[in-house]
mmCIF file of N, CA and C in Angstrom:
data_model
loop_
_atom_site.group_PDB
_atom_site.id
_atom_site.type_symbol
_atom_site.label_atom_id
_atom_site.label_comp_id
_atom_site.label_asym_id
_atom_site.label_seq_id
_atom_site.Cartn_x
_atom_site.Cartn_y
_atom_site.Cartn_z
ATOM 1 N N UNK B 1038 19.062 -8.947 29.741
ATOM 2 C CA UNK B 1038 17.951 -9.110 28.827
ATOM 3 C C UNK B 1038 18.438 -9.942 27.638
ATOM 4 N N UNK B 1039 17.570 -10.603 27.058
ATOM 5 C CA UNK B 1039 17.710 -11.840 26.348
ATOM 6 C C UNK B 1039 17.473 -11.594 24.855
ATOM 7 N N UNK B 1040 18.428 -11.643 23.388
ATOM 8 C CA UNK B 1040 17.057 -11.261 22.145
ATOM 9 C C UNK B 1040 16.788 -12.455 21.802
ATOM 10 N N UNK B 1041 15.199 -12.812 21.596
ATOM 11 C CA UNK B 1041 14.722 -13.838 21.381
ATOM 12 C C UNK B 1041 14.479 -13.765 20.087
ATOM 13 N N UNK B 1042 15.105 -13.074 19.122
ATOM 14 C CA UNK B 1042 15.720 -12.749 17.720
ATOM 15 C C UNK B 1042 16.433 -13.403 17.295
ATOM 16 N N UNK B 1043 16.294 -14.210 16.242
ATOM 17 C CA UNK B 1043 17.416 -14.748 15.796
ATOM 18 C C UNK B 1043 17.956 -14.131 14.302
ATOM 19 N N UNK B 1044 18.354 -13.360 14.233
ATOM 20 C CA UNK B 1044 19.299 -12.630 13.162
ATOM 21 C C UNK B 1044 19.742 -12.480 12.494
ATOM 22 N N UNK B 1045 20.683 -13.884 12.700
ATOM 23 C CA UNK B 1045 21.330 -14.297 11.617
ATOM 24 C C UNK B 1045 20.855 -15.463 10.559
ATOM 25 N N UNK B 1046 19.832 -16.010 11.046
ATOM 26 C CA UNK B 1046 19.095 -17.042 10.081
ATOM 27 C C UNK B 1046 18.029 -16.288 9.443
ATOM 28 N N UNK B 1047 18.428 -16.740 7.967
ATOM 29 C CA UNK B 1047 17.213 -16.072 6.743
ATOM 30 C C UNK B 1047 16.220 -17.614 6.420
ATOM 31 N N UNK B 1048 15.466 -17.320 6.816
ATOM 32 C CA UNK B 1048 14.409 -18.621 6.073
ATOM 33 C C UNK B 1048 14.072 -18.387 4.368
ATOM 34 N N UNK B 1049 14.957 -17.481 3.731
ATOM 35 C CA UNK B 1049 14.357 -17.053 2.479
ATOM 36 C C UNK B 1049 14.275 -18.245 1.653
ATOM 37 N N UNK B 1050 13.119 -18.964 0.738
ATOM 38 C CA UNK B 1050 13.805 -19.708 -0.125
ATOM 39 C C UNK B 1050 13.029 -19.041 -1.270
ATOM 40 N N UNK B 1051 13.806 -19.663 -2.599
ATOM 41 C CA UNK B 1051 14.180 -19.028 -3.599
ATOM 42 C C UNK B 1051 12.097 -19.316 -3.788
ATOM 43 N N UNK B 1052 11.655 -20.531 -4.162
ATOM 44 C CA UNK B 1052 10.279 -20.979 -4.885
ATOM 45 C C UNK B 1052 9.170 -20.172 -4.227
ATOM 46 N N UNK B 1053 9.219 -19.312 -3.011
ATOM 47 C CA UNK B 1053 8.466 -18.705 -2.346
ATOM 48 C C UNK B 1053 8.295 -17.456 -2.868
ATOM 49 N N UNK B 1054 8.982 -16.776 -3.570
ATOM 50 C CA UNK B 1054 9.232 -15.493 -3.935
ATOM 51 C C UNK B 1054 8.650 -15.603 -5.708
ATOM 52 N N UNK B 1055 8.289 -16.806 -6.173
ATOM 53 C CA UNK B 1055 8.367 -16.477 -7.604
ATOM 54 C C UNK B 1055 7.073 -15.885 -7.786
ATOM 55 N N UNK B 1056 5.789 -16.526 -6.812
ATOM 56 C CA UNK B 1056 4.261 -15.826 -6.996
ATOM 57 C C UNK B 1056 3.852 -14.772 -6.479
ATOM 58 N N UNK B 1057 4.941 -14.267 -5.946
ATOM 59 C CA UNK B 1057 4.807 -12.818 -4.911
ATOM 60 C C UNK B 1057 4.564 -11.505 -6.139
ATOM 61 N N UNK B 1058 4.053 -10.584 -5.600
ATOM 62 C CA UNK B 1058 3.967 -9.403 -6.418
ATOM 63 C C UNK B 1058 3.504 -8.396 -5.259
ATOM 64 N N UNK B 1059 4.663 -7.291 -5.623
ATOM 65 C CA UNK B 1059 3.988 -6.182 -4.718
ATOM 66 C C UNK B 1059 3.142 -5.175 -4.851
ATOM 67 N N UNK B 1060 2.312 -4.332 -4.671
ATOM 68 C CA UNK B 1060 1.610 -3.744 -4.958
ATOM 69 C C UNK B 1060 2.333 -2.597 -6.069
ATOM 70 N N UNK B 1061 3.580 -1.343 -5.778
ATOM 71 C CA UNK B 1061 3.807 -0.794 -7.150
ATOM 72 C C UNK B 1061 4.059 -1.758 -8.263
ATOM 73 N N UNK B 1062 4.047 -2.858 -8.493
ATOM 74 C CA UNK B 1062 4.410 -3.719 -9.976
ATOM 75 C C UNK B 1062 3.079 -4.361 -10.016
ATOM 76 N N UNK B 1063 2.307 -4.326 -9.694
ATOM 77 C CA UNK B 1063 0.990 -4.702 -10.356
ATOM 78 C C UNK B 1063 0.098 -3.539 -11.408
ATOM 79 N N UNK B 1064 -0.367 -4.114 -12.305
ATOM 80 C CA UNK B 1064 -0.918 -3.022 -13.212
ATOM 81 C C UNK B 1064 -2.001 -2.631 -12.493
ATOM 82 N N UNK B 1065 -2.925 -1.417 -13.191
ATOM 83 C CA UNK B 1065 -4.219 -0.975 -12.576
ATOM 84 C C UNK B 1065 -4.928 -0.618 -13.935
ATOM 85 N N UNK B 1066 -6.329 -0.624 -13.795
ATOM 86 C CA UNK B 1066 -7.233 -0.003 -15.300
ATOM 87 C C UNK B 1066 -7.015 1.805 -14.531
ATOM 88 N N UNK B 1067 -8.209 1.995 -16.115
ATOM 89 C CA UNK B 1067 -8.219 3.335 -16.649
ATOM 90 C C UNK B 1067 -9.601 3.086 -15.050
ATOM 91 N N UNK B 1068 -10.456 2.506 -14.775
ATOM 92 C CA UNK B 1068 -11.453 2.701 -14.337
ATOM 93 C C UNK B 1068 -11.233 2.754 -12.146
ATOM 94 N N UNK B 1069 -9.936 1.955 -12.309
ATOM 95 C CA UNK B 1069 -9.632 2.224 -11.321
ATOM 96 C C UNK B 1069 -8.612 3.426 -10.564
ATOM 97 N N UNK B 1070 -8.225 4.210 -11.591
ATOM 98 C CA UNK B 1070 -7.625 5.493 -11.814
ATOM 99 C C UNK B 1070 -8.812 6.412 -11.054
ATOM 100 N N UNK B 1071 -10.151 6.406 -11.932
ATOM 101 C CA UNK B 1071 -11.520 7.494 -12.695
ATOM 102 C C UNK B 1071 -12.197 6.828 -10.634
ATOM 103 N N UNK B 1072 -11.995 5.528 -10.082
ATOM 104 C CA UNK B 1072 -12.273 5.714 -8.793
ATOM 105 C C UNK B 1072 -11.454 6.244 -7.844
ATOM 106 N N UNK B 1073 -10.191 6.240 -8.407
ATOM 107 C CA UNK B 1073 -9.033 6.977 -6.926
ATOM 108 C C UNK B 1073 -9.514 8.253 -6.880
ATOM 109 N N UNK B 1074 -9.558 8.953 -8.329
ATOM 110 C CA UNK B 1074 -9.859 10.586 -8.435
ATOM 111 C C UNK B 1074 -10.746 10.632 -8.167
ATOM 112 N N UNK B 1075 -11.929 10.248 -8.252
ATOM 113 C CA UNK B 1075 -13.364 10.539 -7.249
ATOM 114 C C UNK B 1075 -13.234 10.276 -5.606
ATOM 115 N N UNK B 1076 -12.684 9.525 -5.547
ATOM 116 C CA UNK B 1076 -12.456 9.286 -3.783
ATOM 117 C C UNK B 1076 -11.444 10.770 -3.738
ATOM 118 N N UNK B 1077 -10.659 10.971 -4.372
ATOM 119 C CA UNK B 1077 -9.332 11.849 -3.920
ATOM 120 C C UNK B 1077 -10.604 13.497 -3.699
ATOM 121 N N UNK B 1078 -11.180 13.525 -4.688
ATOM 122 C CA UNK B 1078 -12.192 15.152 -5.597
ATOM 123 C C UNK B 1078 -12.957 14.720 -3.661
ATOM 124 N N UNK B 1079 -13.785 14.336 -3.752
ATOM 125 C CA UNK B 1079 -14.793 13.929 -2.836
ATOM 126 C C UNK B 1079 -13.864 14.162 -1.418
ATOM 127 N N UNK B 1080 -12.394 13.866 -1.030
ATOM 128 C CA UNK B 1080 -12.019 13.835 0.242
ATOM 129 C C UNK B 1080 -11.455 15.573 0.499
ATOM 130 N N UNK B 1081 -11.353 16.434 -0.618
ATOM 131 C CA UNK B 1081 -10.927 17.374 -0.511
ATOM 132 C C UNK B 1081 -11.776 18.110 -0.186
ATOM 133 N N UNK B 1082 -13.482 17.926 -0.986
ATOM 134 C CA UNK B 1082 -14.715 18.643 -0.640
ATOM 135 C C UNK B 1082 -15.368 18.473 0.930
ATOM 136 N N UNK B 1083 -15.163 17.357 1.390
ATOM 137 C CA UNK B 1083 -15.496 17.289 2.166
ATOM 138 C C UNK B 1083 -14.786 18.040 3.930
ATOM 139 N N UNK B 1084 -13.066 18.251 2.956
ATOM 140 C CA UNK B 1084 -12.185 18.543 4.117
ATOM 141 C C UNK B 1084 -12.063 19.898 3.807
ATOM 142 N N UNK B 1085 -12.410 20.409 2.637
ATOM 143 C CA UNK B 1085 -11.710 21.843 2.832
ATOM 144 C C UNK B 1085 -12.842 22.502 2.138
ATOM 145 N N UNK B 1086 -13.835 22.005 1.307
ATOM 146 C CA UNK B 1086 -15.230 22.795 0.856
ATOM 147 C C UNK B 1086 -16.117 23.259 1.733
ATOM 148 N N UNK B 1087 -16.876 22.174 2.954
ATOM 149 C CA UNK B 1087 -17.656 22.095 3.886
ATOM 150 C C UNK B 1087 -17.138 23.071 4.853
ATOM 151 N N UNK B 1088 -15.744 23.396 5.028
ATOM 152 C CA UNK B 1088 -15.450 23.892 6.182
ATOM 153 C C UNK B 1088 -15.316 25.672 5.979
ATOM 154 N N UNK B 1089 -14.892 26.001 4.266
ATOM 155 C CA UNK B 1089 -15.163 27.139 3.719
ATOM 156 C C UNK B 1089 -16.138 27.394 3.460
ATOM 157 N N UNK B 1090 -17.262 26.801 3.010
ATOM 158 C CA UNK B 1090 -18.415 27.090 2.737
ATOM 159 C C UNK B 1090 -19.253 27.263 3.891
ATOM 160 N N UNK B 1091 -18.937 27.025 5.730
ATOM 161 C CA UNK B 1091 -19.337 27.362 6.717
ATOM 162 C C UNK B 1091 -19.240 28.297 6.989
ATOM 163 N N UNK B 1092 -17.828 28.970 6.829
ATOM 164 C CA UNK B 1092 -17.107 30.382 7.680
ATOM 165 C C UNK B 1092 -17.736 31.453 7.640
#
């Protein structure tokens, strides 16, 4: 079997990397916080309210 990998070659170059940003180093607002916690409030009601409030 053959690796059609090549391994040892990095194509990195330096000018490619300067506009990059990853998602933990990007900032976020106060408003996109006030939507995670409503999605987060809302996924718990739906997973563990609905199913207690059946029993």
């Amino acid at each position: 079997m053959s690796d059609d990998h090549d391994h040892g070659h990095d194509d990195h170059h330096e000018g490619e990397q300067e506009g990059r940003v990853t998602s933990p180093m990007q900032e976020f607002s106060m408003s996109q916080v006030t939507t995670g916690l409503l999605v987060f409030v809302v996924g718990l009601a739906v997973t563990f309210g609905i199913p207690l409030a059946l029993a």
